[in-house]
Structure formats: C-alpha cells, structure tokens
Coordinates of C-alpha atoms and ligand atoms in Angstrom, one line a residue:
M1 CA 19.0 13.2 5.7
P2 CA 16.9 13.0 8.9
P3 CA 15.0 16.0 10.1
T4 CA 17.3 18.6 11.6
P5 CA 17.1 19.7 15.2
A6 CA 15.0 22.8 15.8
T7 CA 18.0 24.5 17.1
S8 CA 21.6 23.5 16.7
P9 CA 22.9 21.2 19.4
E10 CA 26.2 23.0 19.0
T11 CA 24.9 26.4 19.7
G12 CA 22.7 25.1 22.6
A13 CA 20.1 27.7 21.7
A14 CA 16.9 27.9 23.8
A15 CA 14.8 24.8 23.9
S16 CA 11.4 26.4 24.2
A17 CA 9.1 26.5 21.3
G18 CA 10.0 30.0 20.1
A19 CA 8.9 32.3 17.4
D20 CA 11.4 30.8 14.9
R21 CA 9.2 27.7 14.7
E22 CA 5.8 29.5 14.6
P23 CA 5.5 29.9 10.8
L24 CA 5.8 26.1 10.5
G25 CA 3.2 25.7 13.2
Q26 CA 0.9 28.0 11.3
V27 CA 0.9 26.1 8.1
D28 CA -2.6 25.7 7.0
L29 CA -2.8 21.9 6.5
S30 CA -6.4 22.1 5.4
A31 CA -5.1 23.5 2.1
H32 CA -3.0 20.4 1.7
R33 CA -5.8 17.9 1.4
P34 CA -5.6 17.3 -2.4
A35 CA -5.0 13.6 -1.8
A36 CA -8.8 13.8 -1.6
A37 CA -8.9 14.1 -5.4
E38 CA -7.3 10.8 -5.8
L39 CA -9.1 9.3 -2.9
S40 CA -12.5 10.2 -4.2
R41 CA -11.6 8.8 -7.6
A42 CA -10.8 5.5 -5.9
A43 CA -14.2 5.6 -4.3
E44 CA -15.9 6.5 -7.6
L45 CA -14.3 3.4 -9.2
T46 CA -15.8 1.1 -6.7
A47 CA -19.1 0.6 -8.3
G48 CA -17.6 0.0 -11.7
E49 CA -15.2 -2.5 -10.4
L50 CA -17.9 -4.4 -8.8
L51 CA -19.5 -4.8 -12.2
A52 CA -16.3 -5.8 -13.9
P53 CA -15.9 -9.5 -14.6
P54 CA -14.1 -11.1 -11.7
A55 CA -10.4 -11.8 -12.4
P56 CA -9.8 -15.5 -11.8
V57 CA -7.7 -16.0 -8.6
R58 CA -4.9 -18.5 -8.7
L59 CA -3.7 -20.4 -5.6
G60 CA -0.4 -18.5 -5.5
D61 CA -2.1 -15.1 -5.8
V62 CA -1.5 -14.2 -2.1
V63 CA 0.3 -11.3 -0.5
P64 CA 2.5 -11.9 1.4
A65 CA 3.7 -14.8 -0.8
P66 CA 3.1 -18.1 0.8
E67 CA 6.1 -20.4 1.5
Q68 CA 4.9 -23.3 -0.5
V69 CA 2.1 -23.6 -3.1
R70 CA 1.0 -26.7 -5.0
P71 CA -2.0 -25.7 -7.2
D72 CA -4.3 -28.5 -8.4
P73 CA -6.5 -27.1 -11.2
T74 CA -8.7 -30.2 -10.9
A75 CA -9.6 -29.5 -7.3
D76 CA -11.3 -26.1 -7.3
F77 CA -14.0 -25.7 -4.7
A78 CA -17.3 -23.7 -4.9
L79 CA -18.8 -22.6 -1.6
P80 CA -22.4 -23.7 -1.3
A81 CA -25.0 -21.5 0.2
D82 CA -25.7 -23.9 3.0
A83 CA -22.0 -24.2 4.1
A84 CA -21.2 -24.2 7.8
V85 CA -17.8 -23.4 9.4
R86 CA -16.7 -26.4 11.4
V87 CA -14.2 -26.1 14.2
G88 CA -13.0 -27.9 17.4
P89 CA -13.8 -26.8 20.9
D90 CA -10.8 -24.7 21.6
P91 CA -12.2 -21.2 22.3
D92 CA -9.5 -19.3 20.4
A93 CA -10.0 -21.5 17.4
R94 CA -13.7 -21.1 17.7
D95 CA -13.2 -17.3 17.6
V96 CA -11.2 -17.6 14.4
A97 CA -14.0 -19.7 12.9
E98 CA -16.5 -17.0 13.9
Q99 CA -14.3 -14.3 12.3
L100 CA -14.2 -16.4 9.1
A101 CA -18.0 -16.5 9.1
E102 CA -18.1 -12.7 9.8
L103 CA -15.8 -12.1 6.8
L104 CA -17.9 -14.2 4.4
R105 CA -21.4 -13.4 5.4
P106 CA -21.8 -9.8 4.1
A107 CA -20.8 -10.5 0.5
T108 CA -22.1 -14.0 0.1
G109 CA -25.3 -13.4 2.0
Y110 CA -25.0 -17.0 3.3
P111 CA -25.9 -17.8 6.9
L112 CA -22.6 -19.6 7.5
P113 CA -23.3 -21.0 11.0
V114 CA -20.2 -22.0 13.1
V115 CA -20.5 -25.6 14.2
V116 CA -18.3 -26.8 17.1
E117 CA -17.4 -30.5 16.9
A118 CA -15.3 -32.5 19.3
T119 CA -13.2 -33.9 16.4
A120 CA -13.2 -32.0 13.1
T121 CA -14.8 -34.0 10.3
G122 CA -15.1 -33.0 6.7
G123 CA -17.2 -30.3 5.2
P124 CA -17.0 -27.2 3.1
L125 CA -15.0 -25.1 5.6
V126 CA -13.1 -26.8 8.4
L127 CA -10.6 -25.3 10.8
T128 CA -8.4 -27.8 12.6
L129 CA -6.1 -27.1 15.5
A130 CA -3.5 -29.8 15.3
A131 CA -1.9 -31.3 18.4
A132 CA 0.5 -29.0 20.2
T133 CA 3.8 -28.5 18.5
P134 CA 6.3 -31.0 20.0
P135 CA 8.9 -29.7 22.4
A136 CA 11.7 -27.7 20.8
G137 CA 14.2 -29.9 19.0
V138 CA 11.7 -32.7 18.4
P139 CA 10.8 -32.6 14.7
R140 CA 7.1 -32.9 13.9
P141 CA 6.4 -36.1 11.9
R142 CA 5.8 -35.3 8.3
T143 CA 2.7 -36.9 6.9
A144 CA 2.8 -38.8 3.7
P145 CA 0.4 -36.8 1.5
E146 CA 2.3 -33.6 1.8
D147 CA 5.6 -35.4 1.1
A148 CA 4.0 -37.0 -1.9
A149 CA 3.1 -33.5 -3.1
G150 CA 6.6 -32.4 -2.5
V151 CA 5.6 -30.0 0.3
D152 CA 7.5 -29.7 3.5
A153 CA 4.8 -29.4 6.1
G154 CA 7.2 -29.9 9.1
E155 CA 6.7 -27.7 12.1
L156 CA 4.2 -25.0 11.4
G157 CA 5.3 -23.1 14.5
V158 CA 3.3 -20.5 16.3
E159 CA 2.1 -18.7 13.2
G160 CA 2.2 -21.2 10.3
Y161 CA -0.8 -23.0 8.7
R162 CA -1.7 -25.3 5.9
L163 CA -4.6 -24.8 3.6
D164 CA -6.0 -27.7 1.6
V165 CA -8.5 -27.0 -1.1
T166 CA -10.3 -30.0 -2.6
P167 CA -13.6 -30.2 -4.6
T168 CA -15.4 -31.0 -1.3
G169 CA -14.1 -28.2 0.8
V170 CA -11.4 -26.0 2.3
R171 CA -9.5 -27.2 5.4
I172 CA -7.2 -24.9 7.3
S173 CA -4.9 -26.5 9.9
A174 CA -2.4 -25.1 12.3
D175 CA -0.8 -25.6 15.7
T176 CA -2.3 -22.4 17.1
A177 CA -5.3 -20.2 16.7
T178 CA -2.9 -17.6 15.3
G179 CA -1.9 -19.9 12.5
L180 CA -5.6 -20.5 11.7
F181 CA -6.2 -16.8 11.7
H182 CA -3.4 -16.3 9.1
G183 CA -4.9 -19.2 7.1
V184 CA -8.2 -17.4 7.1
Q185 CA -6.6 -14.2 5.7
T186 CA -5.2 -16.3 2.9
L187 CA -8.5 -17.9 2.2
R188 CA -10.0 -14.4 2.0
Q189 CA -7.6 -13.5 -0.8
L190 CA -8.3 -16.7 -2.7
L191 CA -12.0 -15.9 -3.0
P192 CA -13.1 -13.4 -5.7
A193 CA -12.5 -9.7 -4.9
A194 CA -16.2 -9.3 -4.5
V195 CA -15.9 -11.1 -1.1
E196 CA -14.9 -7.6 0.2
S197 CA -18.3 -6.2 -0.6
P198 CA -20.2 -5.0 2.5
S199 CA -23.5 -6.1 0.9
P200 CA -24.5 -9.3 -0.9
V201 CA -23.1 -9.9 -4.4
A202 CA -24.3 -12.6 -6.8
A203 CA -21.1 -14.5 -7.5
R204 CA -19.7 -18.0 -7.7
W205 CA -17.5 -18.2 -4.6
V206 CA -14.8 -20.4 -6.1
V207 CA -11.5 -21.2 -4.3
P208 CA -8.6 -22.5 -6.5
G209 CA -7.7 -26.1 -5.7
G210 CA -4.5 -27.3 -4.2
L211 CA -2.3 -27.2 -1.1
L212 CA -0.5 -24.4 0.5
V213 CA 1.9 -24.5 3.4
D214 CA 2.9 -21.3 5.0
R215 CA 4.8 -19.8 7.9
P216 CA 6.7 -16.5 8.5
R217 CA 10.4 -15.7 7.9
F218 CA 10.5 -13.2 10.8
P219 CA 8.5 -13.2 14.1
Y220 CA 8.0 -9.5 14.3
R221 CA 6.1 -7.8 11.5
G222 CA 4.7 -4.4 12.2
A223 CA 3.4 -1.0 11.3
M224 CA 3.7 2.1 13.4
L225 CA 1.0 4.8 13.6
D226 CA 2.1 8.2 15.0
V227 CA -1.0 9.3 16.9
S228 CA 0.8 12.3 18.5
R229 CA 1.5 14.6 15.6
H230 CA -2.2 14.2 14.6
F231 CA -4.5 12.3 16.8
F232 CA -6.6 9.5 15.4
G233 CA -9.6 8.2 17.3
V234 CA -10.2 4.6 18.4
A235 CA -12.3 3.7 15.3
D236 CA -9.4 4.8 13.0
V237 CA -6.9 2.7 14.9
L238 CA -9.2 -0.4 14.8
R239 CA -9.5 0.0 11.0
V240 CA -5.7 0.2 10.8
I241 CA -5.5 -3.0 12.7
D242 CA -7.7 -4.6 10.1
H243 CA -5.3 -3.6 7.4
L244 CA -2.4 -5.1 9.3
A245 CA -4.2 -8.4 9.9
R246 CA -5.0 -8.8 6.2
Y247 CA -1.3 -8.9 5.4
K248 CA -0.2 -11.0 8.4
L249 CA 1.4 -8.1 10.2
N250 CA 1.4 -9.0 13.9
H251 CA 2.5 -5.8 15.7
L252 CA 0.9 -2.4 15.9
H253 CA 3.4 0.1 17.3
L254 CA 1.6 3.2 18.6
H255 CA 3.8 6.3 18.9
L256 CA 1.8 7.7 21.8
T257 CA 3.7 10.7 22.9
D258 CA 5.7 13.5 21.2
D259 CA 6.1 17.3 21.3
Q260 CA 2.7 17.9 19.8
G261 CA 0.6 15.8 22.1
W262 CA 0.5 13.2 24.8
R263 CA -2.2 10.6 23.9
I264 CA -2.4 8.0 26.7
A265 CA -4.0 8.7 30.0
V266 CA -1.7 8.1 33.0
D267 CA -3.7 8.2 36.3
S268 CA -0.8 9.3 38.4
W269 CA 0.1 12.2 36.1
P270 CA -3.4 13.3 34.9
A271 CA -2.3 16.6 33.3
L272 CA -0.3 14.7 30.7
T273 CA -3.5 14.2 28.7
T274 CA -5.8 17.0 30.0
V275 CA -3.1 19.6 29.2
G276 CA -0.6 17.7 27.1
G277 CA -3.2 16.0 24.9
A278 CA -5.0 19.1 23.8
T279 CA -2.8 20.1 20.9
E280 CA -1.6 18.7 17.5
V281 CA 0.3 19.7 14.4
G282 CA -1.4 22.7 12.8
G283 CA -3.3 23.7 15.9
G284 CA -6.2 21.2 15.9
P285 CA -7.8 20.0 19.0
G286 CA -5.7 16.8 19.6
G287 CA -7.2 14.2 21.8
F288 CA -6.1 11.2 23.8
Y289 CA -7.0 7.6 24.7
T290 CA -8.5 6.9 28.1
G291 CA -7.4 3.6 29.7
A292 CA -10.6 2.1 28.5
D293 CA -10.0 3.3 24.9
Y294 CA -6.5 1.8 25.0
R295 CA -7.8 -1.5 26.4
R296 CA -10.3 -1.6 23.6
I297 CA -7.6 -1.2 21.0
V298 CA -5.5 -3.9 22.7
R299 CA -8.5 -6.3 22.8
Y300 CA -9.5 -5.6 19.2
A301 CA -5.9 -6.2 18.1
A302 CA -5.5 -9.4 20.2
R303 CA -8.6 -10.9 18.5
R304 CA -6.8 -10.3 15.2
H305 CA -3.6 -11.8 16.6
V306 CA -1.9 -8.4 16.6
T307 CA 0.2 -7.3 19.6
V308 CA 0.1 -3.6 20.5
V309 CA 3.6 -2.0 21.2
P310 CA 3.2 1.3 23.1
E311 CA 5.9 3.9 22.7
I312 CA 6.6 6.6 25.3
D313 CA 9.2 8.7 23.6
L314 CA 12.0 9.7 26.0
P315 CA 14.0 11.7 26.9
G316 CA 13.4 14.0 23.9
H317 CA 10.1 14.6 22.0
T318 CA 8.6 15.5 25.3
N319 CA 7.3 19.1 24.9
A320 CA 3.7 18.1 25.5
A321 CA 4.7 16.5 28.8
L322 CA 6.6 19.6 29.8
T323 CA 3.7 21.9 29.2
A324 CA 1.8 19.8 31.7
Y325 CA 4.6 19.2 34.2
P326 CA 7.2 22.0 34.1
E327 CA 9.0 20.2 37.1
L328 CA 10.3 17.8 34.5
A329 CA 11.9 20.5 32.4
P330 CA 15.6 21.4 32.8
D331 CA 14.7 25.0 33.7
R332 CA 11.4 24.0 35.5
V333 CA 9.6 26.4 33.2
A334 CA 6.6 25.2 31.1
P335 CA 7.2 25.7 27.4
P336 CA 4.4 26.9 25.2
P337 CA 2.4 24.1 23.5
Y338 CA 4.0 23.1 20.2
T339 CA 2.1 22.6 17.0
G340 CA 4.9 22.8 14.4
T341 CA 6.8 19.9 12.9
E342 CA 10.4 20.3 13.9
V343 CA 12.2 17.9 16.2
G344 CA 15.0 17.6 18.8
F345 CA 14.4 20.7 20.9
S346 CA 12.6 19.3 24.0
Y347 CA 13.8 16.9 26.8
V348 CA 13.0 15.8 30.3
D349 CA 15.8 16.6 32.8
P350 CA 18.0 13.6 33.0
A351 CA 19.7 14.9 36.1
S352 CA 16.5 15.2 38.2
E353 CA 15.2 12.3 40.4
R354 CA 11.7 13.6 39.7
T355 CA 12.2 12.6 36.1
Y356 CA 12.7 9.0 37.1
D357 CA 9.6 9.0 39.3
F358 CA 7.7 10.2 36.2
V359 CA 9.3 7.6 33.9
A360 CA 8.6 4.8 36.4
D361 CA 5.0 5.8 37.0
V362 CA 4.3 6.2 33.3
L363 CA 6.0 3.0 32.1
G364 CA 4.5 1.1 35.1
E365 CA 0.9 2.2 34.2
V366 CA 1.3 1.6 30.5
A367 CA 2.9 -1.8 31.1
A368 CA -0.1 -2.7 33.4
I369 CA -2.6 -2.2 30.6
T370 CA -0.4 -3.7 27.9
P371 CA -0.6 -7.5 27.6
G372 CA 2.1 -7.7 25.0
P373 CA 5.8 -8.2 26.0
W374 CA 7.2 -4.9 24.6
L375 CA 7.6 -1.4 25.9
H376 CA 9.1 1.1 23.4
I377 CA 11.0 4.0 25.0
G378 CA 11.8 6.0 21.9
G379 CA 15.2 7.5 22.5
D380 CA 15.4 9.2 19.1
E381 CA 16.6 12.7 18.3
A382 CA 17.3 13.8 21.9
F383 CA 19.9 16.2 20.5
K384 CA 20.2 18.1 23.7
V385 CA 20.9 15.2 26.0
K386 CA 24.4 14.2 25.0
G387 CA 27.1 11.6 25.9
A388 CA 26.9 10.1 29.4
A389 CA 23.8 12.0 30.3
Y390 CA 22.0 10.3 27.4
T391 CA 23.4 6.8 27.9
G392 CA 22.8 7.0 31.6
F393 CA 19.2 8.0 31.1
V394 CA 18.6 5.2 28.7
E395 CA 20.3 2.6 30.9
R396 CA 18.2 3.7 33.9
T397 CA 15.0 3.6 31.8
Q398 CA 16.0 0.2 30.5
R399 CA 16.1 -1.0 34.1
I400 CA 12.7 0.5 34.8
V401 CA 11.3 -1.3 31.8
A402 CA 12.8 -4.6 33.0
G403 CA 11.2 -3.9 36.4
T404 CA 7.8 -3.9 34.7
G405 CA 8.4 -7.3 33.3
K406 CA 8.5 -6.1 29.7
T407 CA 11.3 -6.1 27.2
V408 CA 12.6 -2.8 26.0
I409 CA 12.6 -1.5 22.4
G410 CA 14.2 1.8 21.5
W411 CA 15.0 3.6 18.3
H412 CA 18.5 2.7 17.2
Q413 CA 20.0 5.9 18.8
I414 CA 19.9 3.9 22.1
A415 CA 22.6 1.6 20.7
P416 CA 25.6 3.2 22.6
A417 CA 23.8 2.6 26.0
G418 CA 24.7 -0.7 27.8
H419 CA 23.0 -3.9 26.8
A420 CA 19.8 -4.9 28.7
E421 CA 18.5 -8.4 28.5
G422 CA 16.6 -9.0 25.3
R423 CA 16.7 -5.4 24.1
V424 CA 15.6 -4.6 20.6
L425 CA 16.7 -1.6 18.5
Q426 CA 14.5 -0.2 15.9
W427 CA 16.8 0.8 13.1
W428 CA 15.6 3.7 10.8
G429 CA 18.9 4.5 9.2
T430 CA 19.3 5.1 5.5
D431 CA 22.8 3.7 5.2
G432 CA 23.4 0.1 6.0
A433 CA 26.9 0.7 7.3
D434 CA 26.2 1.4 11.0
P435 CA 29.0 0.2 13.1
V436 CA 27.5 1.5 16.4
V437 CA 24.4 -0.6 15.8
A438 CA 26.4 -3.6 14.6
E439 CA 28.4 -3.4 17.9
A440 CA 25.2 -3.2 20.0
V441 CA 24.0 -6.3 18.1
R442 CA 27.3 -8.1 19.0
R443 CA 26.5 -7.2 22.6
G444 CA 23.2 -9.0 22.3
A445 CA 20.7 -6.6 20.8
R446 CA 18.2 -7.6 18.1
L447 CA 16.9 -5.4 15.4
I448 CA 13.6 -4.3 14.0
L449 CA 14.3 -2.9 10.5
S450 CA 12.6 0.3 9.4
P451 CA 15.1 1.7 6.9
G452 CA 14.0 5.3 6.4
N453 CA 14.5 5.1 2.6
H454 CA 12.5 1.9 2.2
A455 CA 10.0 1.5 5.0
Y456 CA 9.1 5.1 6.1
L457 CA 5.6 5.3 4.8
D458 CA 5.4 9.0 5.5
M459 CA 7.7 9.5 2.6
K460 CA 6.1 10.6 -0.7
Y461 CA 5.7 8.0 -3.5
A462 CA 6.8 10.5 -6.1
P463 CA 7.5 14.3 -6.3
D464 CA 3.9 15.0 -6.9
T465 CA 2.5 13.0 -4.0
P466 CA 0.3 15.6 -2.3
I467 CA 1.2 14.7 1.3
G468 CA 4.3 13.3 3.0
H469 CA 8.0 14.1 3.3
D470 CA 11.1 13.4 1.2
W471 CA 14.0 13.7 3.6
A472 CA 14.7 10.0 3.3
G473 CA 14.0 10.0 -0.4
L474 CA 10.9 9.1 -2.5
I475 CA 9.6 5.6 -1.8
D476 CA 7.6 4.1 -4.6
V477 CA 6.3 0.6 -4.3
R478 CA 9.3 -1.0 -5.8
R479 CA 11.6 0.9 -3.4
A480 CA 9.5 -0.3 -0.4
Y481 CA 9.8 -3.8 -1.7
D482 CA 13.3 -4.3 -3.0
W483 CA 15.6 -4.8 -0.1
D484 CA 16.4 -7.7 2.1
P485 CA 16.0 -7.4 5.9
G486 CA 18.4 -10.4 6.3
T487 CA 21.4 -8.6 4.8
H488 CA 20.5 -4.9 5.0
V489 CA 22.7 -3.7 7.8
A490 CA 26.4 -4.6 7.6
G491 CA 27.5 -6.8 10.4
V492 CA 24.0 -7.7 11.4
P493 CA 23.2 -11.4 10.6
A494 CA 19.7 -12.4 9.7
D495 CA 19.3 -14.3 13.0
A496 CA 19.7 -10.9 14.9
V497 CA 16.8 -9.5 12.9
L498 CA 13.6 -9.8 14.8
G499 CA 11.7 -8.4 11.9
V500 CA 10.5 -5.4 10.0
E501 CA 8.2 -2.4 10.7
A502 CA 6.7 0.3 8.5
P503 CA 6.3 3.5 10.4
L504 CA 3.8 6.2 9.5
W505 CA 4.7 9.5 11.0
T506 CA 1.7 11.9 10.7
E507 CA 3.0 15.5 10.5
S508 CA 1.2 15.7 7.2
V509 CA -1.4 12.9 7.6
T510 CA -4.7 14.1 9.1
T511 CA -7.4 11.6 8.2
L512 CA -8.0 7.9 7.9
A513 CA -8.2 8.1 4.1
E514 CA -4.7 9.7 4.1
I515 CA -3.4 7.0 6.4
E516 CA -4.7 4.4 3.9
F517 CA -3.4 6.4 1.0
M518 CA 0.1 6.3 2.4
F519 CA -0.1 2.6 3.6
L520 CA -1.6 1.1 0.5
P521 CA 0.0 -0.3 -1.6
R522 CA 3.3 -0.1 0.3
L523 CA 2.3 -1.8 3.5
P524 CA 1.9 -5.2 1.7
A525 CA 5.4 -4.8 0.3
I526 CA 6.9 -4.5 3.8
A527 CA 4.6 -7.3 5.0
E528 CA 6.0 -9.6 2.3
L529 CA 9.5 -8.8 3.4
G530 CA 8.7 -9.8 6.9
W531 CA 6.7 -12.9 6.1
S532 CA 7.8 -14.6 2.9
P533 CA 10.9 -16.7 2.4
R534 CA 13.6 -14.9 0.4
T535 CA 13.2 -17.5 -2.4
T536 CA 9.8 -16.1 -3.2
H537 CA 11.0 -12.5 -3.6
G538 CA 10.7 -11.0 -7.0
W539 CA 9.3 -7.6 -8.1
A540 CA 7.7 -8.9 -11.3
G541 CA 5.6 -11.5 -9.4
F542 CA 4.9 -9.2 -6.5
R543 CA 3.4 -6.4 -8.7
E544 CA 1.2 -8.9 -10.5
R545 CA -0.1 -10.4 -7.2
L546 CA -0.5 -6.9 -5.7
A547 CA -2.5 -5.7 -8.7
G548 CA -5.6 -7.7 -7.7
H549 CA -5.7 -6.0 -4.3
G550 CA -6.8 -2.7 -5.7
Q551 CA -10.1 -4.1 -6.6
R552 CA -10.4 -5.6 -3.1
W553 CA -9.6 -2.3 -1.5
A554 CA -12.0 -0.4 -3.7
T555 CA -14.7 -2.9 -3.0
A556 CA -14.2 -2.6 0.7
G557 CA -14.2 1.2 0.5
I558 CA -10.5 1.5 1.5
A559 CA -8.5 4.4 0.0
F560 CA -5.2 3.6 -1.7
H561 CA -2.7 5.2 -4.1
R562 CA -3.0 3.9 -7.7
A563 CA 0.7 3.6 -8.0
P564 CA 1.6 3.7 -11.7
E565 CA 4.1 0.8 -11.5
I566 CA 1.4 -1.6 -10.5
P567 CA -0.7 -3.2 -13.3
W568 CA -4.1 -2.5 -11.8
P569 CA -6.8 -4.4 -13.7
A570 CA -8.4 -2.3 -16.5
E571 CA -11.3 -0.1 -15.3
R572 CA -14.9 -0.4 -16.2
D573 CA -14.6 0.8 -19.8
G574 CA -11.9 -1.8 -20.3
A575 CA -9.3 0.8 -21.0
D576 CA -6.2 1.5 -18.9
T577 CA -6.3 4.9 -17.5
P578 CA -3.3 7.1 -16.8
P579 CA -2.4 7.7 -13.2
T580 CA -4.6 10.3 -11.7
A581 CA -3.4 13.8 -12.1
L582 CA -2.6 15.3 -8.8
P583 CA -2.6 18.9 -7.8
T584 CA 0.6 20.8 -7.2
P585 CA 2.1 19.5 -4.0
P586 CA 2.5 22.0 -1.1
A587 CA 5.8 22.7 0.4
T588 CA 6.4 20.1 3.0
P589 CA 6.0 21.4 6.5
T590 CA 8.9 19.3 7.8
P591 CA 12.4 20.6 7.6
T592 CA 14.6 18.5 5.3
G593 CA 17.9 19.2 7.1
Ligands
TNX601 C1 12.2 11.3 12.2 S1 12.9 8.6 12.7 C2 11.6 11.0 13.4 C3 10.2 11.5 13.7 C4 9.7 12.3 12.5 C5 10.1 11.6 11.2 C6 9.5 12.3 10.0 C7 12.5 9.0 14.1 C8 12.7 8.0 15.1 N1 12.1 10.2 14.4 O1 10.2 12.3 14.9 O2 8.3 12.3 12.7 O3 11.5 11.6 11.1 O4 9.7 11.5 8.9

C-alpha cells in the first residue's frame, strides 16, 4: 500500500505541518546508518579481490544482456601496451574515443592516445561511425559477414552498436555516437574486472573473441534520484550518472522539489531555494543546485548520453515552496518547514491565478536550462486537490509545459486529466489492473513503468535491510528482475510502453554509499528489462552474469549490497562467506498506510 496522507482527505484536517507529524520529523536518522557495516565490509574486500585470480570473461557476460552474441574462442584479443584508439573526425565520436581511453588508462597504465583518421583503418581499438541510418522505412543493407555468422545486423538505430573482436583488435561500429558509447560500456565489461582499478594493475587485458550486435528494446531507460528528501551535491549526482551509463540507462530523473526541500534555483522566485532549500528530512541543512550546478549535471550527463529529466512536483508535495511564498498557499499562510516523511498534506492553490504565474515561471526557467525533451510535473498524492480542481490544474499545467516546447511526464495519477500531445505517465502502481491508466493510454498516453513492488529501489531487499521502506513489499534482486514491462499493465500494449525507470526516494537514504547500496545490484536488473530483448530474459543466466560485477564495483570502490541470491565469486580465502550480518533494522520513518 502506498504511503498514507498525513491527514485524511475525508476529514479535510489542517494541511500545515502540525505537531502530529513532529515525532517522525525528529527521528534521529544518524542512528540508522548501520548499512555502513556492510558497506565497509565491501570496501575491505576490495584489496583481496584485486589479488584473486581474474575470472575469465565470456563474450556474453554483459549486463544488460546483448541482443545477439556470436563467441569465437579462436579470436580472443590481447590489448598491447602501445595501442591507440582510432576514430573518425566526428566530434561526438571522438569524444567517445577519448572516454574509452580515459576508462582504460588508469588500470592498464597504457598511454592510449586517441588518433583521429579521415577513414577508420584497422588497429587494436577502432570506433567507426557508419553512414547515417537510411530514412525511416528503408532497410539498411545487411552485409554478408554478419549474415554468414547468423547475426541480424540490420538497422542499429539511434542507440545500437556492433562489436567485433578478432585477434588483431576490437572494432565498435554504430550509426551514432550514442551507439558507440554503449559499445564502449560493453567493451569495459568484457575486459577483466581489474580494469576498474583506479591505479595500474599488472594483468593481461584480454577481450573474448567474436561478434556482438546490440540495440535496446525500449527507448526510455532511467533511474530517479530524489534530491529533495535528502539533498545530494553535484559530485554525488555525477557519480550516479556514471552508474547509469555503465548499464546503458539513458535518463536521469531528478525529483527536484518536495515538501522537505526545493532544490533548483529559479531566478524569478529566489526564495524557493534560499528559504525552501534550507531543510531536509531529519532536520539537516538541505541545499540546492544553482543554475550553474544544474547545467554542469546536464553537461556531464550529456557526455555520457544520459538525458536529465527534471521534476517539479505539483500541485501537492509543495510545502517547501509554500514556506517561501505563502501567497501560493490556499490560506495564504506560510506553513512551518517540514522535515518528516509523510505525504499528501500540502498543495498550491489551484484556484489562484498567482499559482499559474508561479507554474509558468518555474517551468519556463527549468525548461530553458534543460536541453532534453521532457518536463516532469509530478502530480502524485495531491490528496487535497480533488476532482475537477485537480484535473483542471493538471490540464492547465500540461498546456504550460507544451508552451515551453517540452513534452510532459507526470506520475500516473494525472491519468484522468485530458490528453496532451505526446504525454507520458509514469506508472508506480503495484497492481497491473489499472483501468484508468489503460484508458489514458487508449487516449494516446505512453507509459514509463516503475512498478512500486518491483522497481522502487527505496524498498528494502529483505526484512533486515538497514534502510528503506516496505510499503510496496520487499524487493530482492529477483523481484526487481522478474517482470515484463511489455505485458505488465493490463490493456497497455508493449508499443505504448516508452520504457522503465527505477526510482530512489531518499527519506531514509542520506549518503552516496547508501544510494549505491540501494541501487546495486538492483539497478542492473531494471536496466536489463529496459534494454534486452525478452528472449534473453532468464533469472539463472542473469544472476550468473551479475555475479561478476561485484568484483568490478569493489575494485572501483563502489558500495553495493551482497545480495545472498547472487553467486558472488568466492572471496580471497577461497571460501564462500555467509551474507553479512546486519544490525537490527530501525523502525521505518515512513508511514506504511
Ligand atoms: C510514494 S510514488 C511517493 C513518494 C514517496 C515514496 C516512498 C510517488 C509518486 N510518491 O512521495 O517518497 O512513496 O516510497
């Protein structure tokens, strides 16, 4: 069951943050950091794992599973110390080549110069941008060698790539720099785990031979970070983007505003951040992104072929905005700042014109610094804005978004509002029978699937997980993995599914290590659902492929949960260790409804 409203919509009790919520706001979250025990254990293992004999990597050992794999055990390639990365003159392709070199230099210690050539020739590492994809409907000619290998290398599309490994080198080809970038992420996984080391390691840098052709099942594959309940600085967000890019996730949804803090500077309404940004769950200092910070995040993401999706949650989840601008509140009275974890009590006045000035100014400014096509308007849990007041607000806000030139996304509660061109609903239900959403899809909406009981990465893994919630159930890795976005919601055909997203709400998540602990190893499960063809889906294969990633994360200093259902390689003494004992979990600070 989703979180309950702070006060019953039926009783219409006062909306301000009253004393009834204070005890939750006072919860001492610092006492709830026992994830650190498991996290430090992961770090401790790092050195030992670096000494462990490298597990051989097979061509298919990639997450998300590639579409087509043709291993050739006679064609393994060993990277020589004097290798260069060769690439054509396209600036975006050159940048991918540079990023490949940046990835490989620390662990190999090789210089790996990037050499730009008019036409790509051979060599140990070659990135080739193929001719532009032919116009829609014109099939790309299939070339003989792939057909001979039984591989369909037809249109690679905007994100696909092929990767050829022969004894003389690795060639990644794609129609776009994005395809090349995804190919580079695959190559990274095909090298020994020690490639993740930040300092040189003596290793043979062997890539398994063969041919791989790969492209995504769904165009939208994302993760959400809630930076409102707890604020995370730019450096943390950049590191999250790195994690997305590894698994070919191409959207970062930032939940920028909520009751506990407003995190994005808006020049025309400055107090949103100076006043509304100074709080967070548990009473910490909060924080916010300046325009320059946000641009930096967007630029960093773009270089990794990740699109930032900003969310301004409206009309509910707005207590922080109301503390700064009481004129937006239904009673024009500023509520006290809110540092608890309940939902559904706050809203901007849908009957006031001033509210729409605010919405237009905020969405206009955010749109102006967002190069991606999407604006997310929230719309969830506005329990106190009912019926026509709610749908009228959403419809007007949808028009404001259209006026910015962006396409609107909203949580699935906006389904009853009228259709707007291209609109996308983010579905977080826990029951695939949702006729209201199916009807909105019939009227033209598309869906991003974030089923609460499979994709909500703020849910605990198990009863003893030291942080997280359980209102949508416990989500172990298998639960995160075993569902099909193409058939999940009754009456919603696969072609109405834009993709998948794994949200991380942060009421109980306060540090980067905790973000990583909740993301890994479940984020790759969601990534695979978004990228890989259904024919590759299988828990047995997935858990085996995923197992090798623990060593990669440990080597890179990334925290993760040693989920007991994954056969992580034996540790340094060669013995399997039982799952780390975790301290008694605290009572979750979020109501379970
Ligand atoms: C529900 S799902 C919320 C969030 C909470 C989350 C906690 C949705 C759109 N809203 O406000 O943070 O549950 O799991």
